[in-house]
C-alpha cells in the first residue's frame, strides 16, 4: 500500500511540475495571438459578422 501512495505522489508531482508550465505557455501564446496588432482587423471583421444583413 505504501508503494502505491508513493507512485501516486510521484505522478501528481510530475503533472504539477511538467504540465502546468506547458499549459501556462500555451495560454500566454493564445493571449499574445489574440492581442497582436496585426490580427486586429481580422478579429474586428469577425466581431461584426453577426450584425451583417446579407
PDB file of C-alpha atoms in Angstrom:
ATOM      1  CA  UNK A   1       0.000   0.000   0.000  1.00  0.00           C
ATOM      2  CA  UNK A   2       2.830   2.379   0.740  1.00  0.00           C
ATOM      3  CA  UNK A   3       4.330   1.889  -2.740  1.00  0.00           C
ATOM      4  CA  UNK A   4       1.025   2.863  -4.360  1.00  0.00           C
ATOM      5  CA  UNK A   5       0.916   6.080  -2.351  1.00  0.00           C
ATOM      6  CA  UNK A   6       4.498   6.903  -3.323  1.00  0.00           C
ATOM      7  CA  UNK A   7       3.767   6.318  -7.026  1.00  0.00           C
ATOM      8  CA  UNK A   8       0.666   8.481  -6.765  1.00  0.00           C
ATOM      9  CA  UNK A   9       2.633  11.289  -5.120  1.00  0.00           C
ATOM     10  CA  UNK A  10       5.334  10.998  -7.801  1.00  0.00           C
ATOM     11  CA  UNK A  11       2.738  11.090 -10.577  1.00  0.00           C
ATOM     12  CA  UNK A  12       0.912  14.088  -9.121  1.00  0.00           C
ATOM     13  CA  UNK A  13       4.147  15.993  -8.583  1.00  0.00           C
ATOM     14  CA  UNK A  14       5.232  15.173 -12.142  1.00  0.00           C
ATOM     15  CA  UNK A  15       1.954  16.514 -13.501  1.00  0.00           C
ATOM     16  CA  UNK A  16       2.260  19.642 -11.396  1.00  0.00           C
ATOM     17  CA  UNK A  17       5.832  20.357 -12.348  1.00  0.00           C
ATOM     18  CA  UNK A  18       5.678  19.353 -16.008  1.00  0.00           C
ATOM     19  CA  UNK A  19       2.242  20.179 -17.382  1.00  0.00           C
ATOM     20  CA  UNK A  20       1.490  23.381 -15.506  1.00  0.00           C
ATOM     21  CA  UNK A  21       4.283  25.379 -17.215  1.00  0.00           C
ATOM     22  CA  UNK A  22       3.328  23.856 -20.566  1.00  0.00           C
ATOM     23  CA  UNK A  23      -0.284  24.982 -20.251  1.00  0.00           C
ATOM     24  CA  UNK A  24       0.751  28.396 -18.942  1.00  0.00           C
ATOM     25  CA  UNK A  25       2.955  28.778 -22.025  1.00  0.00           C
ATOM     26  CA  UNK A  26       0.090  27.753 -24.312  1.00  0.00           C
ATOM     27  CA  UNK A  27      -2.222  30.235 -22.574  1.00  0.00           C
ATOM     28  CA  UNK A  28       0.301  33.065 -22.974  1.00  0.00           C
ATOM     29  CA  UNK A  29       0.738  32.200 -26.660  1.00  0.00           C
ATOM     30  CA  UNK A  30      -3.041  32.304 -27.238  1.00  0.00           C
ATOM     31  CA  UNK A  31      -3.389  35.643 -25.460  1.00  0.00           C
ATOM     32  CA  UNK A  32      -0.447  37.083 -27.404  1.00  0.00           C
ATOM     33  CA  UNK A  33      -2.018  35.907 -30.679  1.00  0.00           C
ATOM     34  CA  UNK A  34      -5.366  37.447 -29.756  1.00  0.00           C
ATOM     35  CA  UNK A  35      -3.848  40.785 -28.757  1.00  0.00           C
ATOM     36  CA  UNK A  36      -1.273  41.038 -31.565  1.00  0.00           C
ATOM     37  CA  UNK A  37      -1.915  44.280 -33.515  1.00  0.00           C
ATOM     38  CA  UNK A  38      -1.666  42.559 -36.900  1.00  0.00           C
ATOM     39  CA  UNK A  39      -4.706  40.389 -36.095  1.00  0.00           C
ATOM     40  CA  UNK A  40      -6.928  43.300 -35.066  1.00  0.00           C
ATOM     41  CA  UNK A  41      -8.584  43.726 -38.465  1.00  0.00           C
ATOM     42  CA  UNK A  42      -9.448  40.026 -38.686  1.00  0.00           C
ATOM     43  CA  UNK A  43     -10.956  39.973 -35.220  1.00  0.00           C
ATOM     44  CA  UNK A  44     -12.881  43.204 -35.839  1.00  0.00           C
ATOM     45  CA  UNK A  45     -14.337  41.735 -39.031  1.00  0.00           C
ATOM     46  CA  UNK A  46     -15.296  38.553 -37.179  1.00  0.00           C
ATOM     47  CA  UNK A  47     -16.931  40.605 -34.410  1.00  0.00           C
ATOM     48  CA  UNK A  48     -19.120  42.455 -36.936  1.00  0.00           C
ATOM     49  CA  UNK A  49     -20.112  39.253 -38.752  1.00  0.00           C
ATOM     50  CA  UNK A  50     -23.304  38.532 -36.709  1.00  0.00           C
ATOM     51  CA  UNK A  51     -24.527  42.090 -37.298  1.00  0.00           C
ATOM     52  CA  UNK A  52     -24.343  41.925 -41.094  1.00  0.00           C
ATOM     53  CA  UNK A  53     -27.565  41.569 -43.037  1.00  0.00           C
ATOM     54  CA  UNK A  54     -26.669  39.571 -46.118  1.00  0.00           C
TER      55      UNK A  54
END
